[in-house]
């Protein structure tokens, strides 16, 4: 599944750099997740459609997180990326509860606490002090889902469902990012440079210009073939050539290209007849 530019011997000293990125990524993920969860808490005061709000929050969080991660040279470091994503997700899920807890804390004065303790019956919970107590207290007090009030274990179940929906929304863009091709030298994700539909004959001509064997395409292909070239954003200046058959997400063929070979490929696309006349490489 991993598609990437091969590590080349002429590195330009940018392989992740000397700078250590993982603490930055983990800290920023924590902050970003908390920020997204805080935004959900704010929005939830005015508009809180059950199921929809957590799913949208997760999706927005995932998109913003992926945008942030793309700025760092951490492509292909799957364990680190998933750890950071889980931290961001955990912060997103907990932040609204934490904000509600802080809000309640701000309202509590020694007097209200005393009154609550004096008037508390055995069934009625007293005002919570820790975050854990607050969650248990909130569950006992209940939650409205539409006009239906739920209490106790059902509140915990609804929170778990919220968390799952945030996770699903968050996971979609993250999974997509994990599948994107990247450069192993620079640890950055590749950017699309050009995309074009070609007939099988044209595709074979382009492949020949890039020194691929003449029989690199299987025989029973549906035309047109989709040609895609991706370029590295980093210092290595490398490219990746991909061919796709119609309706397939996985490339049929994939090859690393040097900048000289990319220039040749561009020439052959710009003037197919002229390039046909020139001798084949290799
Ligand atoms: Zn690169």
Tab-separated table of C-alpha atoms and ligand atoms in Angstrom:
chain	number	residue	atom	x	y	z
A	1	UNK	CA	0.000	0.000	0.000
A	2	UNK	CA	2.909	2.319	0.700
A	3	UNK	CA	3.928	4.190	-2.388
A	4	UNK	CA	7.024	6.251	-2.010
A	5	UNK	CA	10.103	7.658	-3.634
A	6	UNK	CA	13.069	5.419	-2.927
A	7	UNK	CA	15.786	6.605	-0.624
A	8	UNK	CA	18.586	7.924	-2.794
A	9	UNK	CA	22.274	7.961	-2.051
A	10	UNK	CA	22.645	11.684	-2.795
A	11	UNK	CA	20.670	12.928	0.171
A	12	UNK	CA	20.628	16.627	0.798
A	13	UNK	CA	20.666	16.313	4.566
A	14	UNK	CA	16.908	16.764	4.851
A	15	UNK	CA	15.876	13.284	5.893
A	16	UNK	CA	13.685	14.466	8.735
A	17	UNK	CA	16.439	16.963	9.479
A	18	UNK	CA	18.407	17.033	12.684
A	19	UNK	CA	15.389	18.572	14.279
A	20	UNK	CA	13.392	16.056	16.340
A	21	UNK	CA	9.800	16.312	15.179
A	22	UNK	CA	7.980	13.748	17.291
A	23	UNK	CA	7.564	15.830	20.503
A	24	UNK	CA	6.352	18.770	18.398
A	25	UNK	CA	3.846	16.578	16.595
A	26	UNK	CA	2.524	14.987	19.799
A	27	UNK	CA	2.214	18.312	21.640
A	28	UNK	CA	0.542	20.073	18.726
A	29	UNK	CA	-1.831	17.112	18.328
A	30	UNK	CA	-2.829	17.428	21.986
A	31	UNK	CA	-3.383	21.185	21.614
A	32	UNK	CA	-5.267	20.835	18.339
A	33	UNK	CA	-7.524	18.092	19.722
A	34	UNK	CA	-8.303	20.187	22.812
A	35	UNK	CA	-9.053	23.198	20.577
A	36	UNK	CA	-11.429	21.220	18.357
A	37	UNK	CA	-13.183	19.744	21.426
A	38	UNK	CA	-13.503	23.254	22.884
A	39	UNK	CA	-15.067	24.464	19.628
A	40	UNK	CA	-17.546	21.557	19.807
A	41	UNK	CA	-18.459	22.577	23.357
A	42	UNK	CA	-19.052	26.190	22.240
A	43	UNK	CA	-21.127	25.163	19.205
A	44	UNK	CA	-23.030	22.615	21.310
A	45	UNK	CA	-24.508	25.401	23.426
A	46	UNK	CA	-26.471	26.693	20.433
A	47	UNK	CA	-26.735	23.739	18.060
A	48	UNK	CA	-26.261	20.208	19.278
A	49	UNK	CA	-27.856	17.625	16.982
A	50	UNK	CA	-27.101	14.280	18.595
A	51	UNK	CA	-24.859	11.985	16.494
A	52	UNK	CA	-24.352	14.671	13.821
A	53	UNK	CA	-22.352	17.112	15.963
A	54	UNK	CA	-19.781	14.524	17.164
A	55	UNK	CA	-19.381	13.110	13.638
A	56	UNK	CA	-18.874	16.599	12.168
A	57	UNK	CA	-16.489	17.505	14.986
A	58	UNK	CA	-14.422	14.385	14.291
A	59	UNK	CA	-14.343	15.054	10.559
A	60	UNK	CA	-13.338	18.698	11.016
A	61	UNK	CA	-10.702	17.685	13.582
A	62	UNK	CA	-9.293	15.031	11.255
A	63	UNK	CA	-9.081	17.429	8.307
A	64	UNK	CA	-7.363	20.142	10.361
A	65	UNK	CA	-4.984	17.581	11.930
A	66	UNK	CA	-4.002	16.201	8.509
A	67	UNK	CA	-3.395	19.750	7.246
A	68	UNK	CA	-1.090	20.398	10.211
A	69	UNK	CA	0.777	17.090	9.860
A	70	UNK	CA	1.439	17.691	6.148
A	71	UNK	CA	3.617	20.658	7.144
A	72	UNK	CA	6.039	18.370	9.014
A	73	UNK	CA	8.543	15.870	7.562
A	74	UNK	CA	6.951	12.839	9.214
A	75	UNK	CA	5.403	11.024	6.228
A	76	UNK	CA	5.529	7.243	6.467
A	77	UNK	CA	6.207	7.179	10.227
A	78	UNK	CA	3.034	5.262	10.809
A	79	UNK	CA	3.441	4.436	14.519
A	80	UNK	CA	4.167	8.086	15.339
A	81	UNK	CA	1.321	9.345	13.157
A	82	UNK	CA	-1.253	6.976	14.641
A	83	UNK	CA	-0.063	7.800	18.186
A	84	UNK	CA	-0.430	11.524	17.461
A	85	UNK	CA	-3.857	10.960	15.891
A	86	UNK	CA	-5.053	9.009	18.943
A	87	UNK	CA	-3.792	11.782	21.271
A	88	UNK	CA	-5.616	14.415	19.196
A	89	UNK	CA	-8.744	12.256	19.159
A	90	UNK	CA	-8.639	11.657	22.926
A	91	UNK	CA	-8.271	15.390	23.565
A	92	UNK	CA	-11.166	16.136	21.187
A	93	UNK	CA	-13.436	13.673	22.997
A	94	UNK	CA	-12.517	14.785	26.539
A	95	UNK	CA	-12.346	18.557	26.014
A	96	UNK	CA	-16.147	19.220	25.986
A	97	UNK	CA	-16.559	17.232	29.233
A	98	UNK	CA	-13.592	19.064	30.733
A	99	UNK	CA	-15.083	22.451	29.780
A	100	UNK	CA	-18.422	21.513	31.366
A	101	UNK	CA	-16.505	20.449	34.485
A	102	UNK	CA	-14.575	23.740	34.618
A	103	UNK	CA	-17.801	25.684	34.119
A	104	UNK	CA	-19.397	23.926	37.072
A	105	UNK	CA	-16.272	24.460	39.189
A	106	UNK	CA	-16.446	28.191	38.454
A	107	UNK	CA	-19.999	28.298	39.804
A	108	UNK	CA	-19.171	26.514	43.038
A	109	UNK	CA	-18.510	28.706	46.055
A	110	UNK	CA	-17.926	27.442	49.633
A	111	UNK	CA	-21.508	28.474	50.431
A	112	UNK	CA	-23.132	26.535	47.583
A	113	UNK	CA	-20.995	23.528	48.498
A	114	UNK	CA	-22.129	23.693	52.126
A	115	UNK	CA	-25.782	24.032	51.146
A	116	UNK	CA	-25.465	21.108	48.736
A	117	UNK	CA	-23.923	18.916	51.437
A	118	UNK	CA	-26.549	19.888	53.997
A	119	UNK	CA	-29.514	19.309	51.676
A	120	UNK	CA	-28.168	16.168	49.977
A	121	UNK	CA	-30.252	13.061	50.479
A	122	UNK	CA	-28.754	9.585	50.045
A	123	UNK	CA	-29.938	9.355	46.413
A	124	UNK	CA	-28.927	12.810	45.322
A	125	UNK	CA	-25.236	13.164	44.528
A	126	UNK	CA	-23.360	16.055	46.097
A	127	UNK	CA	-21.373	18.532	44.014
A	128	UNK	CA	-18.391	16.737	42.451
A	129	UNK	CA	-14.798	17.777	43.069
A	130	UNK	CA	-12.633	15.765	40.675
A	131	UNK	CA	-13.175	15.326	36.938
A	132	UNK	CA	-14.003	11.620	37.447
A	133	UNK	CA	-16.603	12.481	40.076
A	134	UNK	CA	-18.028	15.091	37.728
A	135	UNK	CA	-18.560	12.507	34.979
A	136	UNK	CA	-20.278	10.102	37.387
A	137	UNK	CA	-22.371	12.979	38.778
A	138	UNK	CA	-23.358	14.110	35.261
A	139	UNK	CA	-24.368	10.554	34.341
A	140	UNK	CA	-26.557	10.303	37.448
A	141	UNK	CA	-28.184	13.665	36.696
A	142	UNK	CA	-28.979	12.472	33.193
A	143	UNK	CA	-28.865	13.840	29.680
A	144	UNK	CA	-31.529	14.825	27.186
A	145	UNK	CA	-31.447	13.143	23.783
A	146	UNK	CA	-34.049	15.204	21.960
A	147	UNK	CA	-36.950	15.183	24.431
A	148	UNK	CA	-35.997	11.853	25.959
A	149	UNK	CA	-34.059	11.954	29.208
A	150	UNK	CA	-31.584	9.170	29.820
A	151	UNK	CA	-29.715	8.478	33.049
A	152	UNK	CA	-26.906	6.403	34.501
A	153	UNK	CA	-25.418	3.706	32.320
A	154	UNK	CA	-27.314	5.006	29.269
A	155	UNK	CA	-25.537	8.348	29.583
A	156	UNK	CA	-22.185	6.534	29.627
A	157	UNK	CA	-23.288	4.541	26.577
A	158	UNK	CA	-24.301	7.754	24.769
A	159	UNK	CA	-20.897	9.282	25.559
A	160	UNK	CA	-19.194	6.150	24.224
A	161	UNK	CA	-21.269	6.428	21.037
A	162	UNK	CA	-20.295	10.118	20.747
A	163	UNK	CA	-16.635	9.138	21.099
A	164	UNK	CA	-16.970	6.429	18.436
A	165	UNK	CA	-18.567	8.909	16.025
A	166	UNK	CA	-15.828	11.474	16.653
A	167	UNK	CA	-13.319	8.676	16.028
A	168	UNK	CA	-14.936	7.597	12.755
A	169	UNK	CA	-15.127	11.195	11.485
A	170	UNK	CA	-11.516	11.824	12.540
A	171	UNK	CA	-10.254	8.549	11.121
A	172	UNK	CA	-11.516	9.080	7.562
A	173	UNK	CA	-9.132	11.882	6.503
A	174	UNK	CA	-6.307	10.322	8.566
A	175	UNK	CA	-6.635	6.963	6.801
A	176	UNK	CA	-6.660	8.803	3.473
A	177	UNK	CA	-3.463	10.679	4.417
A	178	UNK	CA	-1.739	7.428	5.462
A	179	UNK	CA	-2.369	6.029	1.983
A	180	UNK	CA	-0.950	9.002	0.136
A	181	UNK	CA	2.413	8.510	-1.544
A	182	UNK	CA	5.411	10.138	0.097
A	183	UNK	CA	9.145	10.648	-0.387
A	184	UNK	CA	11.295	8.440	1.832
A	185	UNK	CA	14.252	10.766	1.534
A	186	UNK	CA	12.494	13.946	2.603
A	187	UNK	CA	9.613	12.340	4.588
A	188	UNK	CA	7.119	14.664	2.921
A	189	UNK	CA	3.962	13.777	1.042
A	190	UNK	CA	4.171	14.070	-2.721
A	191	UNK	CA	2.122	16.631	-4.627
A	192	UNK	CA	0.374	16.016	-7.939
A	193	UNK	CA	2.235	17.580	-10.877
A	194	UNK	CA	0.279	16.339	-13.858
A	195	UNK	CA	-2.512	13.919	-14.720
A	196	UNK	CA	-3.635	12.874	-18.176
A	197	UNK	CA	-5.610	10.154	-19.923
A	198	UNK	CA	-3.626	8.266	-22.559
A	199	UNK	CA	-4.378	5.537	-25.050
A	200	UNK	CA	-2.452	2.292	-24.532
A	201	UNK	CA	-0.141	3.220	-27.438
A	202	UNK	CA	0.621	6.625	-25.954
A	203	UNK	CA	1.126	5.050	-22.513
A	204	UNK	CA	3.613	2.566	-23.946
A	205	UNK	CA	5.454	5.406	-25.649
A	206	UNK	CA	5.680	7.366	-22.393
A	207	UNK	CA	6.799	4.245	-20.489
A	208	UNK	CA	9.534	3.658	-23.080
A	209	UNK	CA	10.720	7.246	-22.666
A	210	UNK	CA	11.038	6.550	-18.937
A	211	UNK	CA	13.136	3.429	-19.570
A	212	UNK	CA	10.377	1.029	-18.538
A	213	UNK	CA	10.284	-2.338	-20.320
A	214	UNK	CA	8.078	-2.476	-23.422
A	215	UNK	CA	5.892	-5.234	-21.946
A	216	UNK	CA	5.178	-3.386	-18.695
A	217	UNK	CA	1.402	-3.218	-19.305
A	218	UNK	CA	-0.767	-6.346	-19.178
A	219	UNK	CA	-2.582	-7.127	-22.435
A	220	UNK	CA	-6.294	-6.860	-21.544
A	221	UNK	CA	-6.464	-3.228	-20.409
A	222	UNK	CA	-9.394	-0.868	-20.848
A	223	UNK	CA	-8.389	2.391	-22.429
A	224	UNK	CA	-7.761	5.148	-21.601
A	225	UNK	CA	-5.018	4.730	-19.025
A	226	UNK	CA	-4.576	7.454	-16.465
A	227	UNK	CA	-1.075	8.881	-16.203
A	228	UNK	CA	-0.181	10.703	-13.003
A	229	UNK	CA	3.113	12.308	-12.019
A	230	UNK	CA	3.796	13.278	-8.404
A	231	UNK	CA	6.627	15.486	-7.235
A	232	UNK	CA	8.475	15.765	-3.944
A	233	UNK	CA	8.019	19.004	-1.983
A	234	UNK	CA	11.374	18.464	-0.295
A	235	UNK	CA	14.917	19.040	-1.462
A	236	UNK	CA	15.517	15.754	-3.325
A	237	UNK	CA	13.679	16.967	-6.444
A	238	UNK	CA	12.405	13.473	-7.284
A	239	UNK	CA	9.221	12.425	-9.094
A	240	UNK	CA	6.983	9.364	-9.179
A	241	UNK	CA	5.267	8.171	-12.345
A	242	UNK	CA	2.023	6.218	-11.954
A	243	UNK	CA	-0.347	4.541	-14.402
A	244	UNK	CA	-3.893	3.623	-13.381
A	245	UNK	CA	-6.444	1.568	-15.250
A	246	UNK	CA	-10.022	2.869	-15.306
A	247	UNK	CA	-11.831	2.672	-11.967
A	248	UNK	CA	-8.823	1.483	-9.936
A	249	UNK	CA	-7.304	3.336	-7.009
A	250	UNK	CA	-4.159	1.253	-6.903
A	251	UNK	CA	-1.602	2.120	-9.547
A	252	UNK	CA	-1.066	-0.421	-12.267
A	253	UNK	CA	2.507	0.660	-12.571
A	254	UNK	CA	4.717	2.912	-10.496
A	255	UNK	CA	8.240	4.133	-11.051
A	256	UNK	CA	10.581	6.703	-9.495
A	257	UNK	CA	11.820	9.357	-11.900
A	258	UNK	CA	14.811	11.652	-11.748
A	259	UNK	CA	14.271	15.279	-12.778
A	260	UNK	CA	16.075	14.570	-16.083
A	261	UNK	CA	13.671	11.713	-16.847
A	262	UNK	CA	10.710	13.882	-15.886
A	263	UNK	CA	11.894	16.506	-18.392
A	264	UNK	CA	12.033	13.795	-21.084
A	265	UNK	CA	8.544	12.660	-20.186
A	266	UNK	CA	7.268	16.230	-20.461
A	267	UNK	CA	8.879	16.533	-23.885
A	268	UNK	CA	7.254	13.336	-25.104
A	269	UNK	CA	3.839	14.513	-23.866
A	270	UNK	CA	4.277	17.948	-25.462
A	271	UNK	CA	5.443	16.619	-28.847
A	272	UNK	CA	4.587	12.923	-29.133
A	273	UNK	CA	5.591	12.630	-32.814
A	274	UNK	CA	9.026	14.233	-32.315
A	275	UNK	CA	9.774	12.054	-29.305
A	276	UNK	CA	8.691	8.999	-31.276
A	277	UNK	CA	11.349	9.758	-33.861
A	278	UNK	CA	14.128	10.090	-31.313
A	279	UNK	CA	15.946	6.913	-30.304
A	280	UNK	CA	14.800	5.009	-27.212
A	281	UNK	CA	16.891	5.111	-24.128
A	282	UNK	CA	18.518	1.849	-23.080
B	1	LIG	ZN1	12.119	14.049	-1.588
